[in-house]
XYZ file of C-alpha atoms in Angstrom:
405
model
C 40.407 -28.674 5.390
C 40.178 -28.313 9.292
C 36.454 -28.319 10.599
C 35.632 -24.323 9.820
C 35.344 -21.776 12.460
C 31.811 -19.509 13.716
C 32.322 -16.332 13.682
C 32.045 -15.277 17.216
C 32.313 -10.959 16.572
C 28.788 -9.058 16.507
C 29.824 -7.277 12.979
C 29.540 -10.198 11.437
C 26.511 -12.796 11.403
C 27.388 -15.775 12.256
C 25.533 -18.035 10.020
C 28.837 -16.914 7.226
C 32.054 -19.517 8.146
C 35.173 -17.333 8.055
C 38.830 -18.503 6.523
C 41.991 -16.386 7.402
C 38.826 -14.310 9.032
C 37.216 -12.722 5.477
C 33.943 -14.374 4.947
C 33.932 -17.179 2.212
C 31.730 -15.942 -0.233
C 30.434 -17.969 -2.838
C 28.922 -17.484 -5.752
C 27.220 -20.210 -7.595
C 24.274 -21.013 -3.499
C 22.419 -18.350 -1.898
C 19.007 -16.572 -3.139
C 18.234 -14.481 -5.889
C 15.299 -12.170 -6.695
C 13.895 -13.155 -10.078
C 11.939 -10.692 -10.276
C 9.946 -7.381 -8.408
C 7.011 -5.701 -8.978
C 5.711 -1.894 -7.665
C 2.347 -0.245 -7.888
C 0.334 3.141 -6.524
C -2.950 3.798 -6.415
C -4.723 5.229 -9.449
C -4.892 8.596 -7.238
C -2.598 11.018 -7.381
C -2.086 14.562 -5.701
C 0.429 16.962 -6.634
C 2.474 17.655 -2.912
C 1.292 21.432 -3.298
C -2.428 20.529 -4.199
C -2.153 18.976 -1.412
C -0.939 20.788 1.341
C -4.264 22.975 -0.118
C -6.819 20.581 0.459
C -5.157 20.367 4.137
C -5.476 23.598 4.963
C -9.178 23.997 3.482
C -9.912 21.365 5.993
C -8.453 23.462 8.906
C -7.140 19.939 10.367
C -4.268 22.991 11.495
C -4.428 25.600 13.565
C -0.739 26.860 13.993
C 0.501 25.562 11.219
C -2.039 25.594 8.429
C -0.277 29.392 6.724
C 3.151 27.374 6.288
C 1.749 23.888 5.973
C 2.300 24.978 2.422
C 6.283 25.562 2.703
C 6.072 22.938 5.244
C 5.069 20.822 2.401
C 7.004 21.764 0.147
C 10.067 20.825 1.571
C 9.721 17.501 1.792
C 11.433 16.562 -1.256
C 8.237 14.586 -2.142
C 5.872 16.774 -5.726
C 3.575 13.823 -5.383
C 1.890 11.321 -3.476
C -0.445 8.793 -4.584
C -4.014 7.905 -2.301
C -6.443 5.049 -2.212
C -8.715 7.634 -0.814
C -8.530 10.081 -3.928
C -10.223 9.881 -7.177
C -8.298 8.885 -9.793
C -8.916 12.675 -11.393
C -11.629 15.820 -11.618
C -10.880 19.621 -11.132
C -11.912 19.876 -7.812
C -9.338 18.311 -5.716
C -11.184 19.433 -2.978
C -13.581 17.348 -4.192
C -11.366 14.433 -5.100
C -12.135 12.647 -1.723
C -14.342 12.921 1.232
C -12.626 10.423 3.644
C -10.981 13.198 5.954
C -14.212 16.528 7.098
C -13.747 18.823 9.045
C -12.923 19.338 11.876
C -15.942 19.230 14.469
C -16.864 19.886 18.503
C -18.193 14.974 17.555
C -15.430 14.594 15.785
C -12.354 16.899 16.681
C -9.680 13.966 15.721
C -11.292 12.776 12.043
C -12.186 9.663 10.787
C -12.197 6.264 13.996
C -9.220 3.909 14.020
C -11.689 1.284 12.974
C -13.235 3.735 9.842
C -9.219 2.751 8.803
C -8.511 -0.165 9.112
C -12.558 -0.340 6.890
C -10.652 1.835 4.172
C -7.138 -0.753 4.382
C -9.667 -3.593 4.408
C -11.212 -2.788 0.819
C -8.789 -1.409 -0.779
C -4.600 -2.979 0.476
C -5.393 -6.339 -1.037
C -6.532 -6.016 -4.457
C -3.759 -2.997 -4.720
C -0.477 -5.956 -3.574
C -2.357 -8.348 -6.000
C -2.076 -6.569 -8.968
C 2.662 -6.146 -7.643
C 2.563 -9.753 -6.984
C 1.696 -9.841 -10.390
C 4.434 -7.782 -12.270
C 6.328 -9.928 -9.826
C 5.936 -12.849 -11.044
C 4.929 -12.024 -14.896
C 9.028 -9.912 -14.206
C 9.517 -13.597 -12.902
C 8.953 -15.355 -15.534
C 6.870 -18.270 -13.360
C 3.834 -19.276 -13.198
C 1.363 -18.321 -9.449
C 1.092 -22.237 -8.580
C 4.869 -22.043 -8.611
C 4.586 -20.614 -5.399
C 5.662 -22.735 -2.317
C 6.118 -19.993 0.255
C 4.466 -16.525 0.681
C 5.204 -13.563 2.678
C 2.888 -10.574 3.195
C 4.396 -7.217 5.095
C 2.252 -4.441 5.858
C 2.190 -1.792 9.142
C -0.465 0.059 8.114
C -2.595 -1.929 8.578
C -4.938 -5.154 10.147
C -7.851 -7.865 9.368
C -8.411 -11.424 9.366
C -7.942 -13.586 7.527
C -5.185 -11.306 6.508
C -3.776 -9.796 3.528
C -2.265 -13.774 2.573
C -5.445 -15.137 2.281
C -7.023 -12.339 -0.261
C -3.690 -13.139 -2.571
C -4.822 -17.275 -1.724
C -7.977 -16.204 -4.041
C -7.020 -13.697 -6.318
C -4.118 -14.961 -7.096
C -5.285 -18.752 -7.720
C -1.943 -19.842 -4.789
C -2.086 -23.326 -4.639
C -4.127 -24.224 -0.859
C -1.157 -26.070 0.345
C 1.474 -22.444 -0.088
C 3.447 -21.620 2.973
C 2.869 -18.909 4.539
C 3.931 -16.300 7.127
C 3.406 -11.903 7.522
C 5.380 -9.850 9.072
C 3.830 -6.566 10.411
C 3.989 -3.279 12.010
C 7.431 -2.815 11.855
C 7.911 -0.070 9.444
C 9.965 1.589 6.547
C 12.306 -1.292 7.040
C 9.936 -4.184 7.151
C 10.841 -5.053 3.336
C 13.973 -6.110 4.086
C 13.021 -8.301 6.745
C 10.823 -10.032 3.989
C 13.945 -10.978 2.573
C 16.299 -11.929 4.501
C 13.394 -14.062 5.489
C 12.653 -15.479 2.045
C 16.916 -15.666 1.583
C 15.998 -18.429 4.894
C 13.748 -20.081 3.231
C 15.410 -20.623 -0.206
C 18.545 -21.035 0.893
C 17.405 -23.995 3.225
C 15.558 -25.382 0.080
C 16.332 -25.087 -3.693
C 12.998 -25.996 -4.224
C 10.673 -23.300 -3.136
C 9.700 -20.331 -4.747
C 8.918 -17.401 -3.142
C 6.926 -14.681 -3.257
C 7.265 -11.092 -1.034
C 4.862 -8.609 -1.175
C 4.699 -5.110 0.862
C 1.933 -3.333 0.342
C 1.245 0.599 3.032
C -1.951 2.573 3.181
C -0.145 5.776 5.356
C -2.908 7.958 3.591
C -5.120 6.487 5.245
C -3.546 7.799 9.405
C -3.558 11.697 8.484
C -3.437 13.330 11.895
C -6.000 15.802 13.006
C -3.015 17.895 15.076
C -0.730 20.789 16.214
C 1.860 18.438 17.505
C 5.322 19.171 14.484
C 6.572 15.578 14.328
C 2.833 14.439 13.640
C 3.181 17.565 10.735
C 6.428 16.115 9.238
C 4.526 12.881 8.859
C 1.378 14.318 7.693
C 3.843 15.487 4.384
C 5.838 12.862 3.050
C 3.614 9.748 4.014
C 1.588 7.837 0.929
C 0.214 4.783 -0.096
C 1.947 1.793 -2.602
C 2.639 -2.009 -3.087
C 6.509 -3.689 -4.023
C 6.298 -7.813 -4.375
C 9.751 -9.751 -4.749
C 9.877 -13.899 -6.495
C 12.901 -14.806 -4.192
C 14.079 -17.916 -5.064
C 16.902 -20.151 -4.509
C 20.666 -19.404 -6.560
C 21.273 -23.318 -7.911
C 17.338 -23.090 -9.282
C 17.706 -19.519 -10.297
C 17.497 -19.949 -14.724
C 18.080 -16.426 -16.258
C 15.714 -15.892 -18.713
C 16.384 -13.024 -21.832
C 16.621 -9.956 -20.598
C 15.678 -10.981 -17.239
C 17.885 -9.121 -13.973
C 19.172 -11.632 -10.717
C 20.523 -10.125 -7.886
C 21.352 -12.375 -5.468
C 21.029 -11.763 -2.089
C 24.631 -11.962 0.251
C 24.376 -10.382 3.742
C 22.150 -8.428 5.598
C 22.176 -6.674 9.404
C 20.324 -5.711 11.223
C 21.435 -2.923 13.630
C 20.544 -1.143 16.560
C 21.514 2.124 16.472
C 21.884 3.107 21.103
C 20.122 5.404 22.255
C 17.438 5.790 19.588
C 14.639 4.401 21.136
C 11.472 7.127 21.526
C 13.135 8.505 17.838
C 11.240 7.426 16.000
C 7.757 5.264 17.047
C 4.857 4.229 15.570
C 1.603 3.888 17.912
C -1.992 2.924 16.947
C -4.101 5.736 18.289
C -7.943 5.976 18.575
C -8.579 7.398 15.415
C -5.243 6.108 13.197
C -1.671 5.446 13.486
C 0.508 8.210 15.291
C 3.785 8.651 13.952
C 7.012 10.464 16.684
C 9.992 11.493 13.685
C 11.904 13.395 15.961
C 14.738 16.147 14.424
C 17.390 13.825 15.994
C 16.697 11.415 13.696
C 18.990 12.621 11.183
C 21.726 13.129 14.204
C 21.609 9.851 15.097
C 22.248 8.360 11.671
C 25.650 10.137 11.288
C 27.190 9.456 14.251
C 26.156 5.976 14.402
C 25.814 4.185 11.001
C 29.315 3.945 9.561
C 31.302 2.357 12.047
C 28.835 -1.819 12.233
C 28.797 -1.153 8.508
C 32.568 -1.003 7.731
C 32.833 -3.992 10.354
C 30.621 -6.287 8.852
C 31.226 -5.967 4.757
C 35.011 -6.000 6.046
C 34.380 -9.806 7.068
C 33.138 -10.545 3.590
C 35.891 -9.175 2.192
C 34.310 -5.953 1.344
C 34.874 -2.792 1.341
C 32.653 0.509 1.131
C 34.866 1.211 -2.236
C 33.059 -1.205 -3.718
C 29.735 -0.278 -3.349
C 28.454 0.211 -7.373
C 24.116 0.972 -6.103
C 22.705 2.853 -2.972
C 19.248 1.697 -2.023
C 18.084 3.874 0.950
C 15.059 4.246 2.166
C 13.369 7.943 1.715
C 12.477 8.981 4.903
C 12.896 12.441 4.534
C 15.814 14.725 2.949
C 16.900 14.784 6.074
C 17.496 10.971 6.755
C 19.394 11.116 2.986
C 21.446 13.544 3.894
C 22.703 11.783 7.073
C 23.352 8.720 5.103
C 25.475 10.247 2.406
C 27.555 12.868 5.512
C 27.724 8.796 7.572
C 29.174 6.766 4.563
C 30.995 9.810 3.206
C 29.002 9.368 0.005
C 29.102 11.661 -3.499
C 25.850 13.265 -3.284
C 25.170 12.206 -6.355
C 24.842 7.917 -4.726
C 21.430 8.769 -3.490
C 19.969 10.110 -6.245
C 17.538 7.373 -7.121
C 16.694 7.173 -3.535
C 15.958 10.884 -3.531
C 13.737 10.823 -6.847
C 11.448 8.151 -5.497
C 10.807 10.489 -2.413
C 9.731 13.055 -5.245
C 7.923 11.373 -7.870
C 6.306 8.531 -4.934
C 6.554 10.528 -0.955
C 7.480 7.846 1.386
C 5.768 4.464 1.054
C 6.722 2.489 4.807
C 8.458 -0.528 3.480
C 6.877 -0.630 -0.160
C 9.401 2.145 -1.180
C 13.249 -0.161 -1.122
C 11.852 -2.226 -4.148
C 10.608 1.130 -6.315
C 14.847 1.959 -5.887
C 15.562 -0.918 -7.183
C 13.631 -0.476 -10.357
C 13.777 2.898 -10.783
C 18.026 1.782 -10.912
C 17.021 -1.656 -12.667
C 14.003 -0.101 -15.223
C 13.467 3.703 -15.740
C 14.337 6.070 -18.580
C 16.429 7.853 -15.951
C 18.562 4.121 -14.268
C 21.290 5.063 -17.161
C 22.130 7.545 -14.469
C 22.621 6.195 -11.795
C 25.801 5.301 -13.043
C 27.376 1.144 -13.082
C 24.710 -1.611 -12.580
C 26.890 -5.090 -12.117
C 28.023 -5.209 -9.037
C 27.281 -5.231 -5.445
C 24.543 -2.969 -3.602
C 23.882 -2.162 -0.522
C 20.529 -1.993 0.353
C 19.630 0.238 3.329
C 15.955 0.933 5.786
C 15.666 2.477 9.048
C 12.299 1.688 11.425
C 11.152 2.264 14.965
C 14.052 1.577 17.124
C 15.723 2.966 16.344
C 16.657 0.186 13.855
C 18.504 0.134 10.527
C 17.917 -3.455 8.355
C 20.579 -3.858 5.547
C 21.285 -5.547 2.598
C 23.835 -6.966 0.448
C 22.716 -7.258 -2.924
C 25.154 -8.611 -6.245
C 23.899 -8.015 -9.812
C 26.163 -9.924 -12.599
C 25.315 -8.805 -15.690
């Protein structure tokens, strides 16, 4: 056999070798997701009630009367926040962080005050999530060799990784990396880094943990794009344990998802359509109404070329895990890829039950398909899964997974 040639096609990653124009997939190699975990804060609020709280606080004047209608159009039924007490008859008394605007504080808490909340709550929430993933993977925390943390809603140093060394009792020599401020698709980036580590070292056990406290960035605003963001985002955390496929031993009842390949796609002419910036009073999201049309126009062709290079077609995909940036973004992926509307039902259900939690959300969708009482309604699970995340840029980060049962 002659020496393998590297692909020069921009839609086929050069880490794969070609034979006869098609990448040969070796199902005995690569990286495997052994187990996942997800968690939300105890404080949960119905969307209609949340709209009422914001109305009474007077955080917007122009849109105040129509806030309940705008919030219900978001596709979200309920959301969780670290700012809410677990329960209470009076919804206004369940939080004290946000107060009515005053002449002295017209835009609410400062960024420094919001970062204090992040530093207090992000670590404990991520700890519980990582413990769940470690337990489902059937390993001990002491087996973890690499730690990857993911977050775009806060900063502190020592950071999340340092906190997990203490709370999980990780080995002091565990190698660590942080993926920060990338946005909603960052868990895909985290899993891609974990894949690279696991494929290069058969002994590696990589723990990837993402936590986002989006609710600490509520904006006092009249900007309609900010109002939409205020209605969508929520708090949550997710984690996954990744190892080399050759070292993965499936325990009874375990489900393994093999990471087959990934694609990073910059969507042209979209740099200003989705942004995430640090302001004086929290982080500020812009989400243009043009985002769905850009996705519709630009998504399908590069994905088809990428999959074709792997010897796979769109019709081979059994499960679609699409980050629910909002109902219109899900609609745009439906249209772009020519999907039956039921294909994204797990993504829509996750949006309804949890809101947009940014980077952790894709693992909530995966767990919805694998472990929920409604999982059987999403169709066959064995075979290929396509996982999408969209973030500022506008960038799409995509994973091809494979489940065998």
